[in-house]
């Protein structure tokens, strides 16, 4: 049985006009669809077709023989290129170190993922949209599974060098991840000696913002990363992106970018440590910060005057934000 | 010709019809039936808050007493939807406050709810009784206080897994001093401590209280004194169980539990030490629901507890139960209907827990009434799936998460196609299905063909090509929600089956290969769909052929959203960027 893709006989389809428009989909005129390899690539065909053929396959596939009925795309074969072969190899390095920062369970937008790959993007030609977007995460997953498989051959108990952290995978709610993290930090008989399950959520509030967020400190390795992630996260408040709450209740931020505010020192980032004291962020080494930080708060500069770097002043701010 | 009921008779008949699906059918018969139905519908369910406008709902159902609203797509639970996407409760609350002031119940899931919303609810609905917020965010304990203080007839206040700005435990003291009508109180997601004495007094003056779910800040001592005040509880969520084990503490706890003769549901149990579990033994024989999914307790202790739970219908547990533990469940818990097994170590690299597919096979064989499964496992086999399908054709919900993406059948190295084929074919009543592991397009051919009643389907890291989506969208007659991530299909099948999308509630795709051009075309051709491209970089700045990061498509009669953030593109935003060289003849 052959599957007739884009057959003009399909009268019943509402969108049949689309079916005629093969060109815009990047498909060349194909008289027979039975044996030819019709890619689902949407790009123009100036690219090396084979290289852009889309597939989620491992370079050493476990299943060399799988039949396809339709021959549209040949099955994964051992010599099949991985997705996005056009990424230069040097960027695989940064992609690897980027693993840690490819989020697992941080409830915010694109912050780190995109920051990490901005270097990668620069080195890929602009038209190669397919190649640079999307499955960096999937690619990482494939890569690290590859690595783990080679580790696994020697035994299961090595901690793999690059842990695959894919956004939202496995599909576990952040509430559960967070709860498990705080409870396993109490039962420290776990392997690795690493407290928690790799997530460390703290709440972040901001003066004038209608509601707070949570960030996972473990997805950052420096203050710089944390700071830019927070900028992105809270910029939606400053740019009036909070839906229809405009006139209702809480003070609204003026429409200046948070970034400018932070750089202009009108706002400072502070945190509450284990003793309940509010400190300015940035003075202790990052690792110590992650261990002691309980909550984050973006305060107006004027409110934070009493917080000299490292100051141990109690500043219990119980007022409504 | 044709039978005409006087409206009163029809009203009376309709008063026996609760199901909204049935009522929707009734309303399609003719205009007068539509009118009678709409005037008598009391419970309104809106599965997508952007599918219809608040004004339309309040206008259509003047007698609405209960509204259920869902906002963000399901994958928002796994952080795939960026913050600020939408799902704001305010327009709904505002509309209802103006038009439906006899509203009594509001249930919301994955929505942004602010303190203003809560204050408005408190101020506007005189007989407000039920507030259930699941996976919501945006409010603080001040908003809760407003509800507690003002809603004198409040029966149900449940905050389930919400992100709440916790300004302290004072909110509890805002409940009226006189006796309350509270039936259910769930504050398990709040962080800060509440005064136990306040809680005890509240519980003591709430004679109808049946369900109480505490937050982890409540200690064992607190729990003991609360149980003494409320031995009539049928549902209990404990606080934290972590405390130093003192002999008197244990016996007090044991005694407190043994006085709770009506307890049917138990949850919480954070940090429970195995030494405390025996205190629960007295309630086990009566338990129908047990949530041990936060209890890091090992298999032997779990089995010792579970073998006493002969009436158990719902069990949530972690993979620490191991295959052996599930074998015990299969032999002791013959009434089991729902099983969820969560990973104790969610990292992608494999764990050392001896939980395999065999555990689920045991339960499938031993528990005849099993109909709902959520199972996280490192790897699986086709053989196990065959057995599960054969033994449990009555499954209604089957969600298998093979944690390692692309993992084949680890015994045969084949994809799990045939296994899921068996599930789709064998389990005729399957309503919800999540697939994982190595799957080729064939798997979706089977699912498309056989999964006739599946309404919600979740797919990740699967398939080979457009065929996968083609199979699904040309089959799956009952499909309402489809969510897909990291699968290699592109535009073709999506455009070909655009009409199908109007029969569904929503379609989510992320990290697939759908191009911006296709999204624009779809938007143009299908005005009753909202096509949202969710991408940090404006898709207009890239070639039309480049794939977009995330797409959320849903049918709507409300027209375009007015509250989209920067990173959500819809065709309505930039009409001048519409289709140019893609002219349709």
CSV table of C-alpha atoms in Angstrom, one decimal, chain A residues 76-207:
chain,number,residue,atom,x,y,z
A,76,UNK,CA,17.1,5.4,11.1
A,77,UNK,CA,20.3,3.9,9.9
A,78,UNK,CA,23.5,3.6,11.7
A,79,UNK,CA,25.3,6.0,9.5
A,80,UNK,CA,22.5,8.6,9.6
A,81,UNK,CA,23.8,11.9,10.6
A,82,UNK,CA,22.5,13.3,13.8
A,83,UNK,CA,20.3,16.3,13.6
A,84,UNK,CA,22.0,19.5,12.9
A,85,UNK,CA,25.2,18.3,11.5
A,86,UNK,CA,26.0,21.8,10.5
A,87,UNK,CA,26.8,22.9,14.0
A,88,UNK,CA,30.6,23.3,14.0
A,89,UNK,CA,32.3,20.9,16.4
A,90,UNK,CA,33.7,23.6,18.6
A,91,UNK,CA,30.2,24.5,19.6
A,92,UNK,CA,29.6,21.0,20.8
A,93,UNK,CA,31.9,21.9,23.5
A,94,UNK,CA,29.9,24.8,24.6
A,95,UNK,CA,26.7,22.9,24.1
A,96,UNK,CA,28.1,20.3,26.5
A,97,UNK,CA,28.9,22.7,29.2
A,98,UNK,CA,25.6,24.2,28.5
A,99,UNK,CA,23.9,21.1,29.6
A,100,UNK,CA,23.9,22.1,33.1
A,101,UNK,CA,22.2,25.3,32.2
A,102,UNK,CA,19.7,23.8,29.8
A,103,UNK,CA,16.9,24.0,32.2
A,104,UNK,CA,15.3,21.3,34.2
A,105,UNK,CA,12.3,22.7,35.8
A,106,UNK,CA,12.9,26.3,36.0
A,107,UNK,CA,9.7,28.1,35.5
A,108,UNK,CA,10.7,30.9,33.3
A,109,UNK,CA,10.9,31.6,29.6
A,110,UNK,CA,13.8,31.4,27.4
A,111,UNK,CA,16.4,33.0,29.6
A,112,UNK,CA,19.2,30.5,30.0
A,113,UNK,CA,18.5,28.3,27.1
A,114,UNK,CA,18.9,31.1,24.7
A,115,UNK,CA,21.7,32.7,26.5
A,116,UNK,CA,23.6,29.5,26.3
A,117,UNK,CA,23.1,29.0,22.7
A,118,UNK,CA,23.6,32.6,21.5
A,119,UNK,CA,27.2,31.7,20.9
A,120,UNK,CA,26.2,28.7,18.9
A,121,UNK,CA,23.7,30.6,16.9
A,122,UNK,CA,26.3,33.1,15.8
A,123,UNK,CA,28.3,30.6,14.0
A,124,UNK,CA,25.5,29.0,12.0
A,125,UNK,CA,24.5,30.6,8.8
A,126,UNK,CA,21.4,32.8,9.3
A,127,UNK,CA,19.3,30.9,6.9
A,128,UNK,CA,19.7,27.7,8.6
A,129,UNK,CA,16.9,28.2,10.9
A,130,UNK,CA,16.1,24.6,11.2
A,131,UNK,CA,19.6,23.8,12.3
A,132,UNK,CA,19.9,26.2,15.1
A,133,UNK,CA,16.6,26.1,16.7
A,134,UNK,CA,14.7,23.3,18.2
A,135,UNK,CA,16.4,20.3,19.2
A,136,UNK,CA,19.5,21.7,20.7
A,137,UNK,CA,17.8,20.1,23.6
A,138,UNK,CA,17.0,17.0,21.8
A,139,UNK,CA,20.4,16.9,20.4
A,140,UNK,CA,21.8,17.2,23.8
A,141,UNK,CA,19.6,14.4,25.0
A,142,UNK,CA,20.8,12.2,22.2
A,143,UNK,CA,24.4,13.2,22.8
A,144,UNK,CA,24.3,12.5,26.4
A,145,UNK,CA,22.4,9.3,26.0
A,146,UNK,CA,25.1,8.3,23.6
A,147,UNK,CA,27.7,9.1,26.2
A,148,UNK,CA,25.8,7.3,28.9
A,149,UNK,CA,25.4,4.2,26.7
A,150,UNK,CA,29.1,4.1,26.3
A,151,UNK,CA,29.5,4.5,30.0
A,152,UNK,CA,26.8,1.9,30.6
A,153,UNK,CA,28.7,-0.7,28.8
A,154,UNK,CA,31.2,-0.5,31.5
A,155,UNK,CA,28.7,-0.4,34.4
A,156,UNK,CA,25.9,1.7,35.6
A,157,UNK,CA,27.3,3.5,38.5
A,158,UNK,CA,29.5,6.1,36.9
A,159,UNK,CA,27.9,9.5,37.1
A,160,UNK,CA,28.0,10.6,33.5
A,161,UNK,CA,30.2,13.5,32.6
A,162,UNK,CA,27.5,15.5,31.0
A,163,UNK,CA,24.1,15.0,32.5
A,164,UNK,CA,21.3,15.5,30.1
A,165,UNK,CA,18.9,18.1,31.4
A,166,UNK,CA,16.1,18.7,29.1
A,167,UNK,CA,13.4,21.2,29.8
A,168,UNK,CA,10.4,19.6,31.3
A,169,UNK,CA,11.7,16.1,31.0
A,170,UNK,CA,10.8,13.8,32.6
A,171,UNK,CA,7.4,15.3,32.9
A,172,UNK,CA,7.3,16.0,36.6
A,173,UNK,CA,5.6,19.1,38.1
A,174,UNK,CA,7.9,21.7,39.6
A,175,UNK,CA,5.9,21.4,42.8
A,176,UNK,CA,7.0,17.8,43.1
A,177,UNK,CA,10.6,18.5,42.1
A,178,UNK,CA,10.8,21.3,44.6
A,179,UNK,CA,9.3,19.3,47.4
A,180,UNK,CA,11.5,16.3,46.7
A,181,UNK,CA,14.5,18.6,46.6
A,182,UNK,CA,13.9,20.0,50.0
A,183,UNK,CA,13.2,16.7,51.6
A,184,UNK,CA,16.1,14.8,50.2
A,185,UNK,CA,18.4,17.5,51.4
A,186,UNK,CA,17.3,16.4,54.8
A,187,UNK,CA,17.9,12.7,54.1
A,188,UNK,CA,21.4,13.0,53.0
A,189,UNK,CA,22.2,9.3,52.6
A,190,UNK,CA,21.9,9.7,48.8
A,191,UNK,CA,24.5,9.0,46.3
A,192,UNK,CA,26.8,11.7,45.0
A,193,UNK,CA,26.9,13.6,48.2
A,194,UNK,CA,25.0,16.3,46.3
A,195,UNK,CA,22.2,17.6,48.3
A,196,UNK,CA,18.8,17.7,46.7
A,197,UNK,CA,17.8,16.5,43.4
A,198,UNK,CA,19.5,19.1,41.3
A,199,UNK,CA,16.8,21.6,41.8
A,200,UNK,CA,16.7,24.5,44.3
A,201,UNK,CA,13.8,26.8,43.9
A,202,UNK,CA,13.6,30.1,45.6
A,203,UNK,CA,10.9,32.6,45.4
A,204,UNK,CA,11.6,35.9,43.7
A,205,UNK,CA,9.5,39.0,44.4
A,206,UNK,CA,9.9,42.5,43.2
A,207,UNK,CA,8.7,45.7,44.5
